[in-house]
Amino acid sequence: MMSQKAKKQYKILYALVTKKHSLSSLSEETGIPKTTVSRQIRKLQQDFFMKIVCLSGEEGNLKRGYLFITDWGIINQNAFLKRYGEERTALRPQRY
């Protein structure tokens, strides 16, 4: 069974690779409070040597910072996406 911390980190990573996110939109997408998202990103960087950076961009008249994974550190990106993507698909309700 996966720990709550690991579940949060997986949600954050999966959200970052599937869509462009600011800290606020990442929090909304995952249902994880912004302070917790920030803390989990720091832990991913410290524990797994990942590089997650905030790059500025513009959306309409607004300037925003978007989070990107630039280095997966010791995590195998392909294995993560395959495994976590399959788990997410299995957890989705079936539509008939």
Tab-separated table of N, CA and C in Angstrom:
chain	number	residue	atom	x	y	z
A	1	MET	N	0.841	-1.179	0.000
A	1	MET	CA	0.000	0.000	0.000
A	1	MET	C	0.890	1.248	0.000
A	2	MET	N	0.484	2.250	-0.748
A	2	MET	CA	1.256	3.479	-0.891
A	2	MET	C	0.923	4.453	0.239
A	3	SER	N	1.946	5.136	0.753
A	3	SER	CA	1.739	6.118	1.823
A	3	SER	C	1.015	7.345	1.274
A	4	GLN	N	0.412	8.123	2.158
A	4	GLN	CA	-0.277	9.355	1.758
A	4	GLN	C	0.705	10.333	1.111
A	5	LYS	N	1.916	10.411	1.660
A	5	LYS	CA	2.942	11.298	1.104
A	5	LYS	C	3.251	10.900	-0.338
A	6	ALA	N	3.449	9.612	-0.579
A	6	ALA	CA	3.756	9.132	-1.928
A	6	ALA	C	2.592	9.390	-2.879
A	7	LYS	N	1.366	9.191	-2.416
A	7	LYS	CA	0.194	9.453	-3.258
A	7	LYS	C	0.155	10.913	-3.687
A	8	LYS	N	0.436	11.817	-2.754
A	8	LYS	CA	0.451	13.247	-3.077
A	8	LYS	C	1.548	13.552	-4.087
A	9	GLN	N	2.726	12.997	-3.867
A	9	GLN	CA	3.833	13.248	-4.786
A	9	GLN	C	3.523	12.696	-6.178
A	10	TYR	N	2.927	11.526	-6.257
A	10	TYR	CA	2.557	10.946	-7.549
A	10	TYR	C	1.531	11.824	-8.255
A	11	LYS	N	0.532	12.295	-7.507
A	11	LYS	CA	-0.486	13.174	-8.098
A	11	LYS	C	0.150	14.430	-8.678
A	12	ILE	N	1.067	15.015	-7.923
A	12	ILE	CA	1.745	16.242	-8.355
A	12	ILE	C	2.559	15.974	-9.619
A	13	LEU	N	3.363	14.928	-9.613
A	13	LEU	CA	4.192	14.613	-10.776
A	13	LEU	C	3.340	14.332	-12.007
A	14	TYR	N	2.303	13.544	-11.843
A	14	TYR	CA	1.454	13.199	-12.986
A	14	TYR	C	0.773	14.445	-13.546
A	15	ALA	N	0.308	15.314	-12.663
A	15	ALA	CA	-0.331	16.555	-13.117
A	15	ALA	C	0.663	17.425	-13.879
A	16	LEU	N	1.908	17.464	-13.424
A	16	LEU	CA	2.920	18.297	-14.083
A	16	LEU	C	3.273	17.802	-15.484
A	17	VAL	N	3.187	16.512	-15.722
A	17	VAL	CA	3.539	16.001	-17.050
A	17	VAL	C	2.348	15.956	-18.000
A	18	THR	N	1.152	16.117	-17.485
A	18	THR	CA	-0.018	16.038	-18.351
A	18	THR	C	-0.565	17.400	-18.753
A	19	LYS	N	-0.122	18.461	-18.063
A	19	LYS	CA	-0.681	19.784	-18.334
A	19	LYS	C	0.243	20.857	-17.764
A	20	LYS	N	0.200	22.052	-18.351
A	20	LYS	CA	0.983	23.184	-17.847
A	20	LYS	C	0.275	23.734	-16.609
A	21	HIS	N	1.025	23.872	-15.497
A	21	HIS	CA	0.418	24.293	-14.236
A	21	HIS	C	1.198	25.394	-13.537
A	22	SER	N	0.447	26.310	-12.956
A	22	SER	CA	0.998	27.225	-11.955
A	22	SER	C	0.819	26.521	-10.615
A	23	LEU	N	1.357	27.083	-9.564
A	23	LEU	CA	1.177	26.482	-8.244
A	23	LEU	C	-0.309	26.410	-7.896
A	24	SER	N	-1.044	27.473	-8.196
A	24	SER	CA	-2.482	27.505	-7.891
A	24	SER	C	-3.257	26.462	-8.683
A	25	SER	N	-3.000	26.377	-9.987
A	25	SER	CA	-3.749	25.408	-10.793
A	25	SER	C	-3.359	23.971	-10.441
A	26	LEU	N	-2.113	23.772	-10.046
A	26	LEU	CA	-1.670	22.444	-9.607
A	26	LEU	C	-2.405	22.042	-8.334
A	27	SER	N	-2.562	22.991	-7.441
A	27	SER	CA	-3.301	22.747	-6.205
A	27	SER	C	-4.760	22.392	-6.510
A	28	GLU	N	-5.371	23.150	-7.409
A	28	GLU	CA	-6.768	22.885	-7.780
A	28	GLU	C	-6.920	21.527	-8.452
A	29	GLU	N	-6.024	21.223	-9.382
A	29	GLU	CA	-6.093	19.963	-10.136
A	29	GLU	C	-5.952	18.740	-9.227
A	30	THR	N	-5.046	18.823	-8.268
A	30	THR	CA	-4.755	17.663	-7.421
A	30	THR	C	-5.606	17.618	-6.154
A	31	GLY	N	-6.202	18.764	-5.789
A	31	GLY	CA	-6.952	18.819	-4.535
A	31	GLY	C	-6.044	18.901	-3.317
A	32	ILE	N	-4.789	19.255	-3.541
A	32	ILE	CA	-3.802	19.357	-2.466
A	32	ILE	C	-3.555	20.838	-2.192
A	33	PRO	N	-3.601	21.281	-0.933
A	33	PRO	CA	-3.367	22.698	-0.624
A	33	PRO	C	-2.018	23.190	-1.158
A	34	LYS	N	-1.972	24.481	-1.542
A	34	LYS	CA	-0.753	25.052	-2.134
A	34	LYS	C	0.475	24.876	-1.252
A	35	THR	N	0.311	25.073	0.057
A	35	THR	CA	1.471	24.933	0.949
A	35	THR	C	1.997	23.497	0.933
A	36	THR	N	1.094	22.544	0.866
A	36	THR	CA	1.493	21.134	0.811
A	36	THR	C	2.147	20.817	-0.529
A	37	VAL	N	1.605	21.368	-1.620
A	37	VAL	CA	2.212	21.169	-2.941
A	37	VAL	C	3.650	21.681	-2.926
A	38	SER	N	3.848	22.888	-2.400
A	38	SER	CA	5.199	23.466	-2.325
A	38	SER	C	6.135	22.584	-1.516
A	39	ARG	N	5.652	22.105	-0.382
A	39	ARG	CA	6.469	21.252	0.485
A	39	ARG	C	6.811	19.932	-0.222
A	40	GLN	N	5.839	19.347	-0.900
A	40	GLN	CA	6.078	18.076	-1.590
A	40	GLN	C	7.050	18.253	-2.757
A	41	ILE	N	6.978	19.386	-3.449
A	41	ILE	CA	7.932	19.657	-4.527
A	41	ILE	C	9.342	19.760	-3.957
A	42	ARG	N	9.486	20.451	-2.833
A	42	ARG	CA	10.807	20.539	-2.184
A	42	ARG	C	11.317	19.150	-1.801
A	43	LYS	N	10.427	18.305	-1.270
A	43	LYS	CA	10.822	16.943	-0.876
A	43	LYS	C	11.241	16.119	-2.097
A	44	LEU	N	10.520	16.262	-3.209
A	44	LEU	CA	10.901	15.555	-4.434
A	44	LEU	C	12.288	15.993	-4.893
A	45	GLN	N	12.567	17.276	-4.769
A	45	GLN	CA	13.874	17.794	-5.161
A	45	GLN	C	14.969	17.288	-4.224
A	46	GLN	N	14.705	17.282	-2.939
A	46	GLN	CA	15.706	16.850	-1.958
A	46	GLN	C	15.906	15.333	-1.968
A	47	ASP	N	14.814	14.600	-1.926
A	47	ASP	CA	14.893	13.144	-1.764
A	47	ASP	C	15.233	12.394	-3.052
A	48	PHE	N	14.765	12.913	-4.186
A	48	PHE	CA	14.934	12.205	-5.456
A	48	PHE	C	15.787	12.977	-6.461
A	49	PHE	N	16.349	14.106	-6.023
A	49	PHE	CA	17.248	14.916	-6.851
A	49	PHE	C	16.592	15.409	-8.141
A	50	MET	N	15.286	15.610	-8.076
A	50	MET	CA	14.558	16.135	-9.226
A	50	MET	C	14.791	17.635	-9.333
A	51	LYS	N	14.635	18.148	-10.546
A	51	LYS	CA	14.669	19.594	-10.754
A	51	LYS	C	13.304	20.001	-11.283
A	52	ILE	N	12.588	20.740	-10.466
A	52	ILE	CA	11.284	21.273	-10.847
A	52	ILE	C	11.421	22.781	-10.755
A	53	VAL	N	11.273	23.446	-11.885
A	53	VAL	CA	11.517	24.885	-11.939
A	53	VAL	C	10.239	25.634	-12.286
A	54	CYS	N	10.232	26.895	-11.906
A	54	CYS	CA	9.119	27.780	-12.227
A	54	CYS	C	9.598	28.733	-13.321
A	55	LEU	N	8.967	28.652	-14.474
A	55	LEU	CA	9.299	29.524	-15.595
A	55	LEU	C	8.163	30.507	-15.805
A	56	SER	N	8.513	31.749	-16.063
A	56	SER	CA	7.458	32.745	-16.249
A	56	SER	C	6.920	32.677	-17.666
A	57	GLY	N	5.654	32.997	-17.777
A	57	GLY	CA	4.985	33.011	-19.073
A	57	GLY	C	3.821	33.973	-19.015
A	58	GLU	N	3.244	34.244	-20.149
A	58	GLU	CA	2.113	35.162	-20.202
A	58	GLU	C	0.890	34.434	-20.712
A	59	GLU	N	-0.231	34.791	-20.127
A	59	GLU	CA	-1.513	34.252	-20.547
A	59	GLU	C	-2.459	35.436	-20.616
A	60	GLY	N	-2.722	35.897	-21.810
A	60	GLY	CA	-3.497	37.125	-21.937
A	60	GLY	C	-2.681	38.283	-21.397
A	61	ASN	N	-3.272	39.053	-20.508
A	61	ASN	CA	-2.577	40.183	-19.895
A	61	ASN	C	-1.877	39.800	-18.597
A	62	LEU	N	-1.997	38.545	-18.198
A	62	LEU	CA	-1.439	38.107	-16.919
A	62	LEU	C	-0.081	37.447	-17.107
A	63	LYS	N	0.819	37.746	-16.190
A	63	LYS	CA	2.104	37.042	-16.149
A	63	LYS	C	1.992	35.975	-15.076
A	64	ARG	N	2.364	34.772	-15.430
A	64	ARG	CA	2.270	33.658	-14.489
A	64	ARG	C	3.548	32.849	-14.519
A	65	GLY	N	3.745	32.130	-13.428
A	65	GLY	CA	4.854	31.190	-13.374
A	65	GLY	C	4.319	29.784	-13.550
A	66	TYR	N	4.944	29.020	-14.410
A	66	TYR	CA	4.526	27.648	-14.654
A	66	TYR	C	5.617	26.695	-14.194
A	67	LEU	N	5.197	25.602	-13.599
A	67	LEU	CA	6.124	24.609	-13.073
A	67	LEU	C	6.434	23.558	-14.137
A	68	PHE	N	7.706	23.231	-14.265
A	68	PHE	CA	8.148	22.223	-15.222
A	68	PHE	C	9.181	21.314	-14.574
A	69	ILE	N	9.125	20.042	-14.929
A	69	ILE	CA	10.148	19.089	-14.499
A	69	ILE	C	11.245	19.136	-15.556
A	70	THR	N	12.434	19.584	-15.158
A	70	THR	CA	13.552	19.644	-16.108
A	70	THR	C	14.519	18.478	-15.927
A	71	ASP	N	14.450	17.805	-14.788
A	71	ASP	CA	15.314	16.649	-14.532
A	71	ASP	C	14.586	15.730	-13.557
A	72	TRP	N	14.428	14.469	-13.938
A	72	TRP	CA	13.719	13.502	-13.107
A	72	TRP	C	14.603	12.909	-12.014
A	73	GLY	N	15.840	13.328	-11.916
A	73	GLY	CA	16.707	12.822	-10.859
A	73	GLY	C	16.840	11.315	-10.930
A	74	ILE	N	16.626	10.649	-9.798
A	74	ILE	CA	16.790	9.192	-9.751
A	74	ILE	C	15.513	8.438	-10.116
A	75	ILE	N	14.455	9.156	-10.455
A	75	ILE	CA	13.199	8.509	-10.852
A	75	ILE	C	13.239	8.229	-12.349
A	76	ASN	N	12.864	7.026	-12.737
A	76	ASN	CA	12.776	6.664	-14.144
A	76	ASN	C	11.445	7.196	-14.673
A	77	GLN	N	11.522	8.226	-15.502
A	77	GLN	CA	10.323	8.898	-15.998
A	77	GLN	C	9.384	7.943	-16.730
A	78	ASN	N	9.912	7.140	-17.629
A	78	ASN	CA	9.065	6.232	-18.406
A	78	ASN	C	8.375	5.202	-17.518
A	79	ALA	N	9.111	4.650	-16.567
A	79	ALA	CA	8.520	3.665	-15.656
A	79	ALA	C	7.431	4.311	-14.803
A	80	PHE	N	7.685	5.533	-14.326
A	80	PHE	CA	6.684	6.237	-13.526
A	80	PHE	C	5.417	6.453	-14.338
A	81	LEU	N	5.555	6.985	-15.550
A	81	LEU	CA	4.383	7.294	-16.370
A	81	LEU	C	3.614	6.039	-16.747
A	82	LYS	N	4.337	4.971	-17.040
A	82	LYS	CA	3.659	3.723	-17.387
A	82	LYS	C	2.883	3.185	-16.191
A	83	ARG	N	3.544	3.102	-15.068
A	83	ARG	CA	2.899	2.529	-13.881
A	83	ARG	C	1.780	3.417	-13.357
A	84	TYR	N	2.071	4.706	-13.164
A	84	TYR	CA	1.061	5.585	-12.582
A	84	TYR	C	-0.073	5.840	-13.562
A	85	GLY	N	0.231	5.922	-14.846
A	85	GLY	CA	-0.822	6.093	-15.847
A	85	GLY	C	-1.766	4.902	-15.861
A	86	GLU	N	-1.213	3.695	-15.739
A	86	GLU	CA	-2.041	2.486	-15.696
A	86	GLU	C	-2.895	2.452	-14.438
A	87	GLU	N	-2.313	2.850	-13.300
A	87	GLU	CA	-3.073	2.856	-12.052
A	87	GLU	C	-4.215	3.858	-12.130
A	88	ARG	N	-3.965	5.028	-12.695
A	88	ARG	CA	-5.009	6.050	-12.810
A	88	ARG	C	-6.117	5.566	-13.728
A	89	THR	N	-5.764	4.893	-14.821
A	89	THR	CA	-6.761	4.377	-15.753
A	89	THR	C	-7.618	3.319	-15.068
A	90	ALA	N	-6.998	2.457	-14.287
A	90	ALA	CA	-7.729	1.395	-13.590
A	90	ALA	C	-8.678	1.964	-12.541
A	91	LEU	N	-8.351	3.128	-11.989
A	91	LEU	CA	-9.189	3.720	-10.950
A	91	LEU	C	-10.340	4.545	-11.508
A	92	ARG	N	-10.304	4.862	-12.805
A	92	ARG	CA	-11.379	5.665	-13.398
A	92	ARG	C	-12.636	4.827	-13.513
A	93	PRO	N	-13.795	5.462	-13.275
A	93	PRO	CA	-15.044	4.716	-13.440
A	93	PRO	C	-15.259	4.350	-14.914
A	94	GLN	N	-15.785	3.190	-15.144
A	94	GLN	CA	-16.072	2.752	-16.505
A	94	GLN	C	-17.346	3.420	-16.999
A	95	ARG	N	-17.333	3.831	-18.261
A	95	ARG	CA	-18.525	4.438	-18.870
A	95	ARG	C	-19.097	3.449	-19.873
A	96	TYR	N	-20.376	3.232	-19.774
A	96	TYR	CA	-21.035	2.281	-20.683
A	96	TYR	C	-22.033	2.992	-21.553
